[in-house]
């Protein structure tokens, strides 16, 4: 482990701990500390480098050869520590291993393929709004985000109804697992064995429906593109990455519009802004706050010398508020051009499911924008404690119905 004291004089050392409950709940509190200390800082608490600058996050994520993923994309360095689960063959892999698998995973999640799911997503959104409109005690997390995602996403993949209650707990394990082995991680791991057992089983060919996205992944092993083992792990990636992330995104969208009702009014006047508005929420209140890379060689970046095998934290959430890149970054404005945000990551590992994530958001909020006059906050919100994801635990709202016209 590197020792901060042995660093050259020009290295800025910070005792910032982004994994405290307070910092997890309020990333806007630590973003400027990280960004302004230096382009790249040394986090003494964890013995890793870190950057929150847009330009550097972008540069590091783009340069997958220098900053590799196969040593893990969390705090743990797989060269030194045993990973808690068999590593992802997508996320925690480098080219050339990564390349063919990513090709398959991306093709299955492509626009052309998902177009036929649009109607189903919209129908489920309409049913949900029917149920919740004008009710006084709606929890935006359980009743909207989780209810919607736990229906449409596992259906799209082709999972059986039984056992779906394990999906969010699995995501919770995975995303906490990218952080330190703290209490939050230990809590998430309490039922690790049965949850992992469910996950590894539901990803098998026999368990998946024949008409879902999961089955299409397996078709790619019939023509020899990937192995059966790789197909199973690609489906596991979908399940690890596709639920908590979108649940948190929905919560953050609801919260943004509950907090800035004039933005909802603006969106209702021009629903064609929906896609841009969702991107702006992902920039403004990014569900995906931090990810690591490992230096594959000695390299200089941002004025510091990084040694081979050092870990570096990149913080897309901080980059998405970097005033060096954005005007008034802490302002939520759906008229902004939020493209260039890195809420889905960037580079060869950029979210492979972003097409389906956007489709889910657009179907749900497309329905709401038509029928909901305003999203009213009706009680104290509570942030979710997770080492990677930024979302809500409690989000009490009322969906105030628009007058029929
Ligand atoms: C995976 C995986 C799991 C969670 C997140 C993710 C952000 C990938 O198993 O490949 O990407």
mmCIF file of C-alpha atoms and ligand atoms in Angstrom:
data_model
loop_
_atom_site.group_PDB
_atom_site.id
_atom_site.type_symbol
_atom_site.label_atom_id
_atom_site.label_comp_id
_atom_site.label_asym_id
_atom_site.label_seq_id
_atom_site.Cartn_x
_atom_site.Cartn_y
_atom_site.Cartn_z
ATOM 1 C CA UNK A 1 0.000 0.000 0.000
ATOM 2 C CA UNK A 2 1.305 3.448 -0.889
ATOM 3 C CA UNK A 3 2.084 5.742 1.988
ATOM 4 C CA UNK A 4 1.013 9.369 1.654
ATOM 5 C CA UNK A 5 4.171 10.492 3.453
ATOM 6 C CA UNK A 6 6.375 9.100 0.714
ATOM 7 C CA UNK A 7 4.589 11.127 -1.957
ATOM 8 C CA UNK A 8 6.407 13.987 -3.667
ATOM 9 C CA UNK A 9 5.697 17.453 -2.314
ATOM 10 C CA UNK A 10 3.332 18.458 -5.052
ATOM 11 C CA UNK A 11 0.828 15.717 -4.215
ATOM 12 C CA UNK A 12 -2.267 16.990 -2.487
ATOM 13 C CA UNK A 13 -3.330 14.649 0.306
ATOM 14 C CA UNK A 14 -6.927 14.698 1.490
ATOM 15 C CA UNK A 15 -8.549 12.910 4.415
ATOM 16 C CA UNK A 16 -11.905 13.094 2.641
ATOM 17 C CA UNK A 17 -13.978 9.943 3.144
ATOM 18 C CA UNK A 18 -16.714 9.797 0.539
ATOM 19 C CA UNK A 19 -18.176 6.666 2.165
ATOM 20 C CA UNK A 20 -19.417 8.177 5.438
ATOM 21 C CA UNK A 21 -23.219 8.181 5.826
ATOM 22 C CA UNK A 22 -23.218 11.966 5.710
ATOM 23 C CA UNK A 23 -21.224 12.112 2.480
ATOM 24 C CA UNK A 24 -23.272 9.340 0.896
ATOM 25 C CA UNK A 25 -26.453 11.279 1.640
ATOM 26 C CA UNK A 26 -25.060 14.558 0.369
ATOM 27 C CA UNK A 27 -22.530 14.222 -2.445
ATOM 28 C CA UNK A 28 -22.806 17.926 -3.276
ATOM 29 C CA UNK A 29 -21.066 18.459 0.059
ATOM 30 C CA UNK A 30 -17.872 16.639 -0.956
ATOM 31 C CA UNK A 31 -17.825 17.196 -4.720
ATOM 32 C CA UNK A 32 -16.256 20.670 -4.511
ATOM 33 C CA UNK A 33 -13.766 19.511 -1.870
ATOM 34 C CA UNK A 34 -12.535 16.774 -4.181
ATOM 35 C CA UNK A 35 -12.569 18.894 -7.343
ATOM 36 C CA UNK A 36 -10.949 21.976 -5.869
ATOM 37 C CA UNK A 37 -8.212 20.348 -3.791
ATOM 38 C CA UNK A 38 -6.273 19.412 -6.936
ATOM 39 C CA UNK A 39 -6.863 17.781 -10.323
ATOM 40 C CA UNK A 40 -5.892 14.464 -8.748
ATOM 41 C CA UNK A 41 -5.654 13.993 -4.978
ATOM 42 C CA UNK A 42 -4.418 11.237 -2.708
ATOM 43 C CA UNK A 43 -7.126 9.965 -0.362
ATOM 44 C CA UNK A 44 -5.139 9.021 2.725
ATOM 45 C CA UNK A 45 -7.961 7.100 4.385
ATOM 46 C CA UNK A 46 -8.100 4.500 1.614
ATOM 47 C CA UNK A 47 -4.679 4.841 -0.036
ATOM 48 C CA UNK A 48 -6.086 5.624 -3.464
ATOM 49 C CA UNK A 49 -5.988 8.490 -5.935
ATOM 50 C CA UNK A 50 -9.157 10.380 -6.808
ATOM 51 C CA UNK A 51 -10.483 12.951 -9.242
ATOM 52 C CA UNK A 52 -13.787 14.746 -9.606
ATOM 53 C CA UNK A 53 -12.772 16.948 -12.537
ATOM 54 C CA UNK A 54 -14.831 16.451 -15.671
ATOM 55 C CA UNK A 55 -11.837 16.545 -17.983
ATOM 56 C CA UNK A 56 -9.890 13.951 -16.011
ATOM 57 C CA UNK A 57 -12.775 11.603 -15.300
ATOM 58 C CA UNK A 58 -13.384 11.631 -19.027
ATOM 59 C CA UNK A 59 -9.725 11.075 -19.875
ATOM 60 C CA UNK A 60 -9.330 8.186 -17.452
ATOM 61 C CA UNK A 61 -12.506 6.400 -18.494
ATOM 62 C CA UNK A 62 -11.550 6.800 -22.157
ATOM 63 C CA UNK A 63 -8.071 5.338 -21.695
ATOM 64 C CA UNK A 64 -8.995 1.771 -20.830
ATOM 65 C CA UNK A 65 -5.503 0.514 -21.632
ATOM 66 C CA UNK A 66 -3.805 2.638 -18.994
ATOM 67 C CA UNK A 67 -6.659 2.522 -16.496
ATOM 68 C CA UNK A 68 -7.864 -1.030 -16.498
ATOM 69 C CA UNK A 69 -11.004 -2.649 -15.098
ATOM 70 C CA UNK A 70 -9.846 -6.236 -14.674
ATOM 71 C CA UNK A 71 -8.386 -5.486 -11.219
ATOM 72 C CA UNK A 72 -11.894 -4.495 -10.141
ATOM 73 C CA UNK A 73 -13.825 -1.241 -10.478
ATOM 74 C CA UNK A 74 -14.337 -0.837 -6.764
ATOM 75 C CA UNK A 75 -11.934 -0.021 -3.985
ATOM 76 C CA UNK A 76 -10.665 -3.603 -3.784
ATOM 77 C CA UNK A 77 -7.700 -4.456 -5.977
ATOM 78 C CA UNK A 78 -8.258 -7.969 -7.337
ATOM 79 C CA UNK A 79 -4.501 -8.398 -7.694
ATOM 80 C CA UNK A 80 -4.245 -8.212 -3.901
ATOM 81 C CA UNK A 81 -7.674 -9.159 -2.581
ATOM 82 C CA UNK A 82 -10.072 -11.968 -3.360
ATOM 83 C CA UNK A 83 -13.219 -10.495 -4.986
ATOM 84 C CA UNK A 84 -16.385 -11.168 -2.962
ATOM 85 C CA UNK A 85 -18.124 -12.652 -6.015
ATOM 86 C CA UNK A 86 -16.857 -14.184 -9.248
ATOM 87 C CA UNK A 87 -15.953 -11.023 -11.212
ATOM 88 C CA UNK A 88 -18.206 -9.671 -13.929
ATOM 89 C CA UNK A 89 -17.055 -10.746 -17.376
ATOM 90 C CA UNK A 90 -18.105 -7.331 -18.715
ATOM 91 C CA UNK A 91 -17.569 -4.679 -16.077
ATOM 92 C CA UNK A 92 -14.512 -6.240 -14.482
ATOM 93 C CA UNK A 93 -12.781 -7.275 -17.705
ATOM 94 C CA UNK A 94 -10.507 -5.607 -20.285
ATOM 95 C CA UNK A 95 -10.150 -6.056 -24.017
ATOM 96 C CA UNK A 96 -9.699 -8.425 -25.712
ATOM 97 C CA UNK A 97 -11.754 -10.581 -23.275
ATOM 98 C CA UNK A 98 -14.328 -7.836 -22.886
ATOM 99 C CA UNK A 99 -14.833 -7.087 -26.560
ATOM 100 C CA UNK A 100 -16.947 -9.932 -27.921
ATOM 101 C CA UNK A 101 -19.070 -10.137 -24.782
ATOM 102 C CA UNK A 102 -19.802 -6.435 -24.878
ATOM 103 C CA UNK A 103 -20.769 -6.751 -28.525
ATOM 104 C CA UNK A 104 -23.371 -9.393 -27.647
ATOM 105 C CA UNK A 105 -24.607 -7.588 -24.516
ATOM 106 C CA UNK A 106 -25.020 -4.383 -26.521
ATOM 107 C CA UNK A 107 -26.742 -5.948 -29.488
ATOM 108 C CA UNK A 108 -29.379 -7.531 -27.245
ATOM 109 C CA UNK A 109 -29.990 -4.178 -25.532
ATOM 110 C CA UNK A 110 -30.176 -2.307 -28.840
ATOM 111 C CA UNK A 111 -32.880 0.103 -29.853
ATOM 112 C CA UNK A 112 -34.268 -2.054 -32.617
ATOM 113 C CA UNK A 113 -34.738 -4.897 -30.172
ATOM 114 C CA UNK A 114 -36.344 -2.814 -27.486
ATOM 115 C CA UNK A 115 -38.762 -0.993 -29.708
ATOM 116 C CA UNK A 116 -41.268 -3.805 -29.316
ATOM 117 C CA UNK A 117 -41.128 -3.398 -25.529
ATOM 118 C CA UNK A 118 -42.148 0.231 -25.618
ATOM 119 C CA UNK A 119 -45.874 -0.514 -25.661
ATOM 120 C CA UNK A 120 -45.565 -2.863 -22.674
ATOM 121 C CA UNK A 121 -43.559 -0.322 -20.673
ATOM 122 C CA UNK A 122 -46.161 2.334 -21.460
ATOM 123 C CA UNK A 123 -49.051 0.060 -20.497
ATOM 124 C CA UNK A 124 -47.427 -0.746 -17.146
ATOM 125 C CA UNK A 125 -46.770 2.955 -16.553
ATOM 126 C CA UNK A 126 -50.436 3.762 -17.203
ATOM 127 C CA UNK A 127 -51.607 1.040 -14.791
ATOM 128 C CA UNK A 128 -49.272 2.356 -12.124
ATOM 129 C CA UNK A 129 -50.458 5.937 -12.501
ATOM 130 C CA UNK A 130 -54.099 4.711 -12.423
ATOM 131 C CA UNK A 131 -53.391 3.129 -9.047
ATOM 132 C CA UNK A 132 -51.504 6.014 -7.475
ATOM 133 C CA UNK A 133 -53.076 9.184 -8.824
ATOM 134 C CA UNK A 134 -54.325 11.493 -6.057
ATOM 135 C CA UNK A 135 -53.490 9.013 -3.300
ATOM 136 C CA UNK A 136 -52.145 10.716 -0.188
ATOM 137 C CA UNK A 137 -49.512 8.274 0.986
ATOM 138 C CA UNK A 138 -47.358 7.329 -1.984
ATOM 139 C CA UNK A 139 -43.724 6.374 -1.350
ATOM 140 C CA UNK A 140 -41.976 7.323 -4.576
ATOM 141 C CA UNK A 141 -39.429 4.548 -3.934
ATOM 142 C CA UNK A 142 -41.551 1.487 -3.093
ATOM 143 C CA UNK A 143 -44.775 2.402 -4.809
ATOM 144 C CA UNK A 144 -43.442 3.981 -7.978
ATOM 145 C CA UNK A 145 -39.773 3.222 -8.691
ATOM 146 C CA UNK A 146 -39.526 -0.319 -7.316
ATOM 147 C CA UNK A 147 -43.037 -1.358 -8.324
ATOM 148 C CA UNK A 148 -42.418 -0.267 -11.908
ATOM 149 C CA UNK A 149 -38.877 -1.566 -12.383
ATOM 150 C CA UNK A 150 -39.492 -4.894 -10.648
ATOM 151 C CA UNK A 151 -42.303 -5.479 -13.111
ATOM 152 C CA UNK A 152 -40.964 -4.303 -16.458
ATOM 153 C CA UNK A 153 -37.277 -5.177 -16.263
ATOM 154 C CA UNK A 154 -37.420 -8.814 -15.084
ATOM 155 C CA UNK A 155 -40.281 -9.399 -17.541
ATOM 156 C CA UNK A 156 -38.111 -7.995 -20.334
ATOM 157 C CA UNK A 157 -35.206 -10.269 -19.410
ATOM 158 C CA UNK A 158 -37.548 -13.248 -19.113
ATOM 159 C CA UNK A 159 -37.325 -14.117 -15.420
ATOM 160 C CA UNK A 160 -39.915 -16.211 -13.650
ATOM 161 C CA UNK A 161 -42.101 -14.409 -11.102
ATOM 162 C CA UNK A 162 -40.737 -16.498 -8.207
ATOM 163 C CA UNK A 163 -37.672 -15.139 -6.455
ATOM 164 C CA UNK A 164 -37.746 -11.599 -7.811
ATOM 165 C CA UNK A 165 -37.607 -10.293 -4.259
ATOM 166 C CA UNK A 166 -33.901 -11.209 -4.387
ATOM 167 C CA UNK A 167 -33.089 -8.837 -7.244
ATOM 168 C CA UNK A 168 -32.820 -5.552 -5.366
ATOM 169 C CA UNK A 169 -30.934 -7.134 -2.458
ATOM 170 C CA UNK A 170 -28.474 -8.530 -5.011
ATOM 171 C CA UNK A 171 -27.974 -5.130 -6.601
ATOM 172 C CA UNK A 172 -27.491 -3.722 -3.143
ATOM 173 C CA UNK A 173 -24.703 -6.240 -2.482
ATOM 174 C CA UNK A 174 -23.032 -5.498 -5.812
ATOM 175 C CA UNK A 175 -23.057 -1.725 -5.532
ATOM 176 C CA UNK A 176 -21.998 -1.719 -1.899
ATOM 177 C CA UNK A 177 -19.268 -4.162 -2.862
ATOM 178 C CA UNK A 178 -17.552 -1.456 -4.949
ATOM 179 C CA UNK A 179 -16.902 0.473 -1.750
ATOM 180 C CA UNK A 180 -15.023 -0.330 1.459
ATOM 181 C CA UNK A 181 -15.915 -3.233 3.710
ATOM 182 C CA UNK A 182 -17.894 -0.943 6.009
ATOM 183 C CA UNK A 183 -21.082 -1.494 8.002
ATOM 184 C CA UNK A 184 -23.210 -0.689 4.972
ATOM 185 C CA UNK A 185 -21.542 -3.483 3.033
ATOM 186 C CA UNK A 186 -21.811 -5.948 5.943
ATOM 187 C CA UNK A 187 -25.506 -5.191 6.295
ATOM 188 C CA UNK A 188 -26.083 -5.781 2.576
ATOM 189 C CA UNK A 189 -24.202 -9.099 2.754
ATOM 190 C CA UNK A 190 -26.249 -10.604 5.578
ATOM 191 C CA UNK A 191 -28.263 -12.850 3.266
ATOM 192 C CA UNK A 192 -25.587 -13.142 0.606
ATOM 193 C CA UNK A 193 -25.681 -16.936 0.238
ATOM 194 C CA UNK A 194 -29.356 -17.495 -0.721
ATOM 195 C CA UNK A 195 -29.429 -14.323 -2.808
ATOM 196 C CA UNK A 196 -26.344 -15.335 -4.800
ATOM 197 C CA UNK A 197 -27.755 -18.803 -5.211
ATOM 198 C CA UNK A 198 -30.963 -17.407 -6.700
ATOM 199 C CA UNK A 199 -29.061 -15.084 -9.028
ATOM 200 C CA UNK A 200 -26.783 -17.778 -10.431
ATOM 201 C CA UNK A 201 -29.760 -20.050 -11.045
ATOM 202 C CA UNK A 202 -32.154 -17.582 -12.643
ATOM 203 C CA UNK A 203 -29.517 -16.663 -15.227
ATOM 204 C CA UNK A 204 -29.364 -20.176 -16.652
ATOM 205 C CA UNK A 205 -30.866 -20.967 -20.021
ATOM 206 C CA UNK A 206 -33.380 -23.403 -18.525
ATOM 207 C CA UNK A 207 -34.803 -20.822 -16.127
ATOM 208 C CA UNK A 208 -35.231 -18.018 -18.663
ATOM 209 C CA UNK A 209 -38.277 -17.585 -20.873
ATOM 210 C CA UNK A 210 -37.715 -18.305 -24.543
ATOM 211 C CA UNK A 211 -38.829 -14.863 -25.720
ATOM 212 C CA UNK A 212 -36.929 -12.500 -23.399
ATOM 213 C CA UNK A 213 -33.643 -10.639 -23.708
ATOM 214 C CA UNK A 214 -31.900 -13.322 -21.639
ATOM 215 C CA UNK A 215 -32.739 -15.980 -24.226
ATOM 216 C CA UNK A 216 -31.266 -13.756 -26.936
ATOM 217 C CA UNK A 217 -27.967 -13.661 -25.088
ATOM 218 C CA UNK A 218 -27.905 -17.463 -25.170
ATOM 219 C CA UNK A 219 -28.579 -17.403 -28.921
ATOM 220 C CA UNK A 220 -25.119 -15.881 -29.266
ATOM 221 C CA UNK A 221 -23.570 -19.050 -27.900
ATOM 222 C CA UNK A 222 -25.445 -21.186 -30.384
ATOM 223 C CA UNK A 223 -23.473 -19.518 -33.156
ATOM 224 C CA UNK A 224 -20.226 -19.705 -31.207
ATOM 225 C CA UNK A 225 -19.790 -15.997 -30.476
ATOM 226 C CA UNK A 226 -19.599 -16.498 -26.727
ATOM 227 C CA UNK A 227 -19.527 -19.500 -24.412
ATOM 228 C CA UNK A 228 -22.478 -20.700 -22.336
ATOM 229 C CA UNK A 229 -20.589 -19.536 -19.249
ATOM 230 C CA UNK A 230 -20.196 -16.057 -20.733
ATOM 231 C CA UNK A 231 -23.897 -15.929 -21.617
ATOM 232 C CA UNK A 232 -24.821 -16.726 -18.024
ATOM 233 C CA UNK A 233 -22.564 -13.970 -16.752
ATOM 234 C CA UNK A 234 -23.897 -11.424 -19.242
ATOM 235 C CA UNK A 235 -27.411 -12.089 -17.938
ATOM 236 C CA UNK A 236 -26.047 -11.774 -14.400
ATOM 237 C CA UNK A 237 -24.619 -8.383 -15.380
ATOM 238 C CA UNK A 238 -28.030 -7.258 -16.601
ATOM 239 C CA UNK A 239 -29.534 -8.226 -13.257
ATOM 240 C CA UNK A 240 -26.791 -6.654 -11.167
ATOM 241 C CA UNK A 241 -26.736 -3.409 -13.090
ATOM 242 C CA UNK A 242 -30.303 -2.988 -14.280
ATOM 243 C CA UNK A 243 -32.476 -2.630 -11.198
ATOM 244 C CA UNK A 244 -31.069 -0.537 -8.357
ATOM 245 C CA UNK A 245 -29.715 1.966 -10.859
ATOM 246 C CA UNK A 246 -33.035 2.619 -12.537
ATOM 247 C CA UNK A 247 -34.955 2.526 -9.259
ATOM 248 C CA UNK A 248 -32.631 5.219 -7.924
ATOM 249 C CA UNK A 249 -32.919 7.207 -11.142
ATOM 250 C CA UNK A 250 -36.716 7.212 -10.947
ATOM 251 C CA UNK A 251 -36.545 8.354 -7.324
ATOM 252 C CA UNK A 252 -34.133 11.137 -8.215
ATOM 253 C CA UNK A 253 -36.372 12.245 -11.098
ATOM 254 C CA UNK A 254 -39.420 12.339 -8.826
ATOM 255 C CA UNK A 255 -37.492 14.244 -6.180
ATOM 256 C CA UNK A 256 -36.104 16.745 -8.685
ATOM 257 C CA UNK A 257 -39.555 17.624 -9.980
ATOM 258 C CA UNK A 258 -41.109 17.616 -6.510
ATOM 259 C CA UNK A 259 -38.401 20.065 -5.430
ATOM 260 C CA UNK A 260 -38.555 22.215 -8.582
ATOM 261 C CA UNK A 261 -42.266 22.282 -9.493
ATOM 262 C CA UNK A 262 -41.728 25.041 -12.065
ATOM 263 C CA UNK A 263 -39.567 22.587 -14.054
ATOM 264 C CA UNK A 264 -42.432 20.076 -14.087
ATOM 265 C CA UNK A 265 -44.800 22.784 -15.291
ATOM 266 C CA UNK A 266 -42.323 23.638 -18.044
ATOM 267 C CA UNK A 267 -42.098 19.976 -19.036
ATOM 268 C CA UNK A 268 -45.889 19.671 -19.107
ATOM 269 C CA UNK A 269 -45.992 22.579 -21.506
ATOM 270 C CA UNK A 270 -43.475 20.887 -23.782
ATOM 271 C CA UNK A 271 -43.323 17.119 -23.208
ATOM 272 C CA UNK A 272 -40.955 16.812 -26.158
ATOM 273 C CA UNK A 273 -38.309 17.931 -23.606
ATOM 274 C CA UNK A 274 -38.757 14.641 -21.723
ATOM 275 C CA UNK A 275 -35.603 12.940 -22.974
ATOM 276 C CA UNK A 276 -33.475 16.013 -22.285
ATOM 277 C CA UNK A 277 -35.114 16.479 -18.887
ATOM 278 C CA UNK A 278 -34.204 12.967 -17.808
ATOM 279 C CA UNK A 279 -30.604 13.472 -18.895
ATOM 280 C CA UNK A 280 -30.555 16.649 -16.851
ATOM 281 C CA UNK A 281 -31.701 14.761 -13.739
ATOM 282 C CA UNK A 282 -29.006 12.156 -14.312
ATOM 283 C CA UNK A 283 -26.453 14.965 -14.540
ATOM 284 C CA UNK A 284 -27.885 16.963 -11.655
ATOM 285 C CA UNK A 285 -28.460 14.116 -9.199
ATOM 286 C CA UNK A 286 -26.417 11.234 -10.550
ATOM 287 C CA UNK A 287 -27.357 7.805 -9.213
ATOM 288 C CA UNK A 288 -23.871 6.573 -10.080
ATOM 289 C CA UNK A 289 -21.403 8.469 -7.887
ATOM 290 C CA UNK A 290 -18.066 6.736 -7.992
ATOM 291 C CA UNK A 291 -16.091 4.049 -9.761
ATOM 292 C CA UNK A 292 -12.467 2.966 -9.686
ATOM 293 C CA UNK A 293 -9.847 2.063 -12.216
ATOM 294 C CA UNK A 294 -6.385 0.522 -11.663
ATOM 295 C CA UNK A 295 -3.236 1.807 -13.328
ATOM 296 C CA UNK A 296 -1.917 -0.823 -15.710
ATOM 297 C CA UNK A 297 1.459 0.998 -15.856
ATOM 298 C CA UNK A 298 3.201 3.970 -14.262
ATOM 299 C CA UNK A 299 1.530 7.087 -15.616
ATOM 300 C CA UNK A 300 1.459 10.800 -15.066
ATOM 301 C CA UNK A 301 -1.892 12.513 -14.894
ATOM 302 C CA UNK A 302 -3.109 15.815 -13.501
ATOM 303 C CA UNK A 303 0.402 16.616 -12.286
ATOM 304 C CA UNK A 304 0.902 13.458 -10.229
ATOM 305 C CA UNK A 305 2.841 10.300 -10.869
ATOM 306 C CA UNK A 306 0.665 7.213 -10.477
ATOM 307 C CA UNK A 307 2.343 3.852 -10.043
ATOM 308 C CA UNK A 308 1.306 0.636 -11.713
ATOM 309 C CA UNK A 309 -1.392 -1.129 -9.673
ATOM 310 C CA UNK A 310 -2.483 2.053 -7.855
ATOM 311 C CA UNK A 311 -6.223 2.553 -7.638
ATOM 312 C CA UNK A 312 -7.900 5.739 -8.752
ATOM 313 C CA UNK A 313 -11.428 6.800 -7.895
ATOM 314 C CA UNK A 314 -13.254 8.709 -10.600
ATOM 315 C CA UNK A 315 -16.400 10.495 -9.531
ATOM 316 C CA UNK A 316 -18.871 10.995 -12.389
ATOM 317 C CA UNK A 317 -21.303 12.699 -10.006
ATOM 318 C CA UNK A 318 -18.667 15.331 -9.183
ATOM 319 C CA UNK A 319 -17.690 15.694 -12.848
ATOM 320 C CA UNK A 320 -21.354 16.327 -13.637
ATOM 321 C CA UNK A 321 -21.212 19.398 -11.361
ATOM 322 C CA UNK A 322 -17.764 20.622 -12.360
ATOM 323 C CA UNK A 323 -18.027 24.394 -12.952
ATOM 324 C CA UNK A 324 -15.053 24.043 -15.306
ATOM 325 C CA UNK A 325 -17.423 22.208 -17.637
ATOM 326 C CA UNK A 326 -20.947 23.461 -16.784
ATOM 327 C CA UNK A 327 -22.562 26.843 -16.311
ATOM 328 C CA UNK A 328 -24.398 27.040 -12.970
ATOM 329 C CA UNK A 329 -23.878 23.306 -12.408
ATOM 330 C CA UNK A 330 -25.877 23.195 -9.178
ATOM 331 C CA UNK A 331 -28.959 24.526 -10.935
ATOM 332 C CA UNK A 332 -31.536 22.033 -12.205
ATOM 333 C CA UNK A 333 -32.769 23.201 -15.581
ATOM 334 C CA UNK A 334 -34.456 20.930 -18.108
ATOM 335 C CA UNK A 335 -33.623 23.405 -20.870
ATOM 336 C CA UNK A 336 -29.931 22.787 -20.363
ATOM 337 C CA UNK A 337 -27.982 20.645 -22.800
ATOM 338 C CA UNK A 338 -26.833 17.945 -20.369
ATOM 339 C CA UNK A 339 -25.067 15.873 -23.002
ATOM 340 C CA UNK A 340 -21.529 15.166 -21.957
ATOM 341 C CA UNK A 341 -22.639 14.129 -18.472
ATOM 342 C CA UNK A 342 -21.050 10.882 -17.350
ATOM 343 C CA UNK A 343 -23.911 9.481 -15.307
ATOM 344 C CA UNK A 344 -23.793 6.361 -17.475
ATOM 345 C CA UNK A 345 -20.019 6.258 -17.282
ATOM 346 C CA UNK A 346 -17.956 6.787 -20.406
ATOM 347 C CA UNK A 347 -15.830 4.830 -22.850
ATOM 348 C CA UNK A 348 -15.885 1.117 -23.588
ATOM 349 C CA UNK A 349 -17.659 0.296 -20.316
ATOM 350 C CA UNK A 350 -20.312 2.992 -20.660
ATOM 351 C CA UNK A 351 -23.654 1.610 -19.476
ATOM 352 C CA UNK A 352 -24.692 -1.110 -21.911
ATOM 353 C CA UNK A 353 -28.303 -0.877 -20.735
ATOM 354 C CA UNK A 354 -28.764 2.867 -21.150
ATOM 355 C CA UNK A 355 -31.188 2.357 -24.011
ATOM 356 C CA UNK A 356 -33.535 0.287 -21.874
ATOM 357 C CA UNK A 357 -33.047 2.622 -18.901
ATOM 358 C CA UNK A 358 -34.088 5.615 -21.010
ATOM 359 C CA UNK A 359 -37.030 3.707 -22.440
ATOM 360 C CA UNK A 360 -38.250 2.881 -18.921
ATOM 361 C CA UNK A 361 -37.897 6.509 -17.806
ATOM 362 C CA UNK A 362 -39.615 7.889 -20.864
ATOM 363 C CA UNK A 363 -42.525 5.480 -20.607
ATOM 364 C CA UNK A 364 -43.083 6.170 -16.908
ATOM 365 C CA UNK A 365 -42.593 9.929 -16.889
ATOM 366 C CA UNK A 366 -44.270 10.277 -20.289
ATOM 367 C CA UNK A 367 -47.412 8.900 -18.663
ATOM 368 C CA UNK A 368 -46.993 11.061 -15.578
ATOM 369 C CA UNK A 369 -46.410 14.265 -17.491
ATOM 370 C CA UNK A 370 -49.717 13.762 -19.270
ATOM 371 C CA UNK A 371 -51.761 13.093 -16.172
ATOM 372 C CA UNK A 372 -49.992 14.586 -13.172
ATOM 373 C CA UNK A 373 -50.359 18.304 -12.602
ATOM 374 C CA UNK A 374 -47.689 18.382 -9.942
ATOM 375 C CA UNK A 375 -45.609 16.057 -7.810
ATOM 376 C CA UNK A 376 -46.141 17.280 -4.292
ATOM 377 C CA UNK A 377 -43.690 16.487 -1.472
ATOM 378 C CA UNK A 378 -45.771 15.362 1.519
ATOM 379 C CA UNK A 379 -43.189 14.444 4.166
ATOM 380 C CA UNK A 380 -39.511 14.140 5.010
ATOM 381 C CA UNK A 381 -37.423 12.273 2.470
ATOM 382 C CA UNK A 382 -34.683 9.846 3.395
ATOM 383 C CA UNK A 383 -31.643 9.084 1.299
ATOM 384 C CA UNK A 384 -30.552 5.522 0.735
ATOM 385 C CA UNK A 385 -27.212 4.442 2.219
ATOM 386 C CA UNK A 386 -25.162 2.781 -0.496
ATOM 387 C CA UNK A 387 -21.438 2.880 -1.207
ATOM 388 C CA UNK A 388 -21.915 3.623 -4.914
ATOM 389 C CA UNK A 389 -25.466 4.576 -5.728
ATOM 390 C CA UNK A 390 -27.228 7.775 -4.808
ATOM 391 C CA UNK A 391 -30.958 7.377 -4.427
ATOM 392 C CA UNK A 392 -33.760 7.398 -1.920
ATOM 393 C CA UNK A 393 -35.124 5.118 0.757
ATOM 394 C CA UNK A 394 -38.211 7.206 1.432
ATOM 395 C CA UNK A 395 -39.803 9.719 -0.872
ATOM 396 C CA UNK A 396 -43.325 10.602 0.255
ATOM 397 C CA UNK A 397 -45.213 12.354 -2.518
ATOM 398 C CA UNK A 398 -48.674 12.946 -3.866
ATOM 399 C CA UNK A 399 -49.288 12.779 -7.601
ATOM 400 C CA UNK A 400 -51.831 15.517 -8.003
ATOM 401 C CA UNK A 401 -54.003 14.691 -11.013
ATOM 402 C CA UNK A 402 -54.409 17.139 -13.833
ATOM 403 C CA UNK A 403 -57.938 18.209 -14.707
ATOM 404 C CA UNK A 404 -59.221 15.997 -17.519
ATOM 405 C CA UNK A 405 -59.457 17.819 -20.810
HETATM 406 C C1 LIG B 1 -21.964 -6.578 -13.699
HETATM 407 C C2 LIG B 1 -22.385 -5.249 -13.144
HETATM 408 C C3 LIG B 1 -23.009 -5.184 -11.924
HETATM 409 C C4 LIG B 1 -23.370 -3.942 -11.414
HETATM 410 C C5 LIG B 1 -23.109 -2.799 -12.126
HETATM 411 C C6 LIG B 1 -22.496 -2.883 -13.331
HETATM 412 C C7 LIG B 1 -22.381 -0.513 -13.475
HETATM 413 C C8 LIG B 1 -22.148 -4.106 -13.857
HETATM 414 O O1 LIG B 1 -22.096 -7.576 -12.983
HETATM 415 O O2 LIG B 1 -21.474 -6.613 -14.821
HETATM 416 O O3 LIG B 1 -22.220 -1.762 -14.060
#
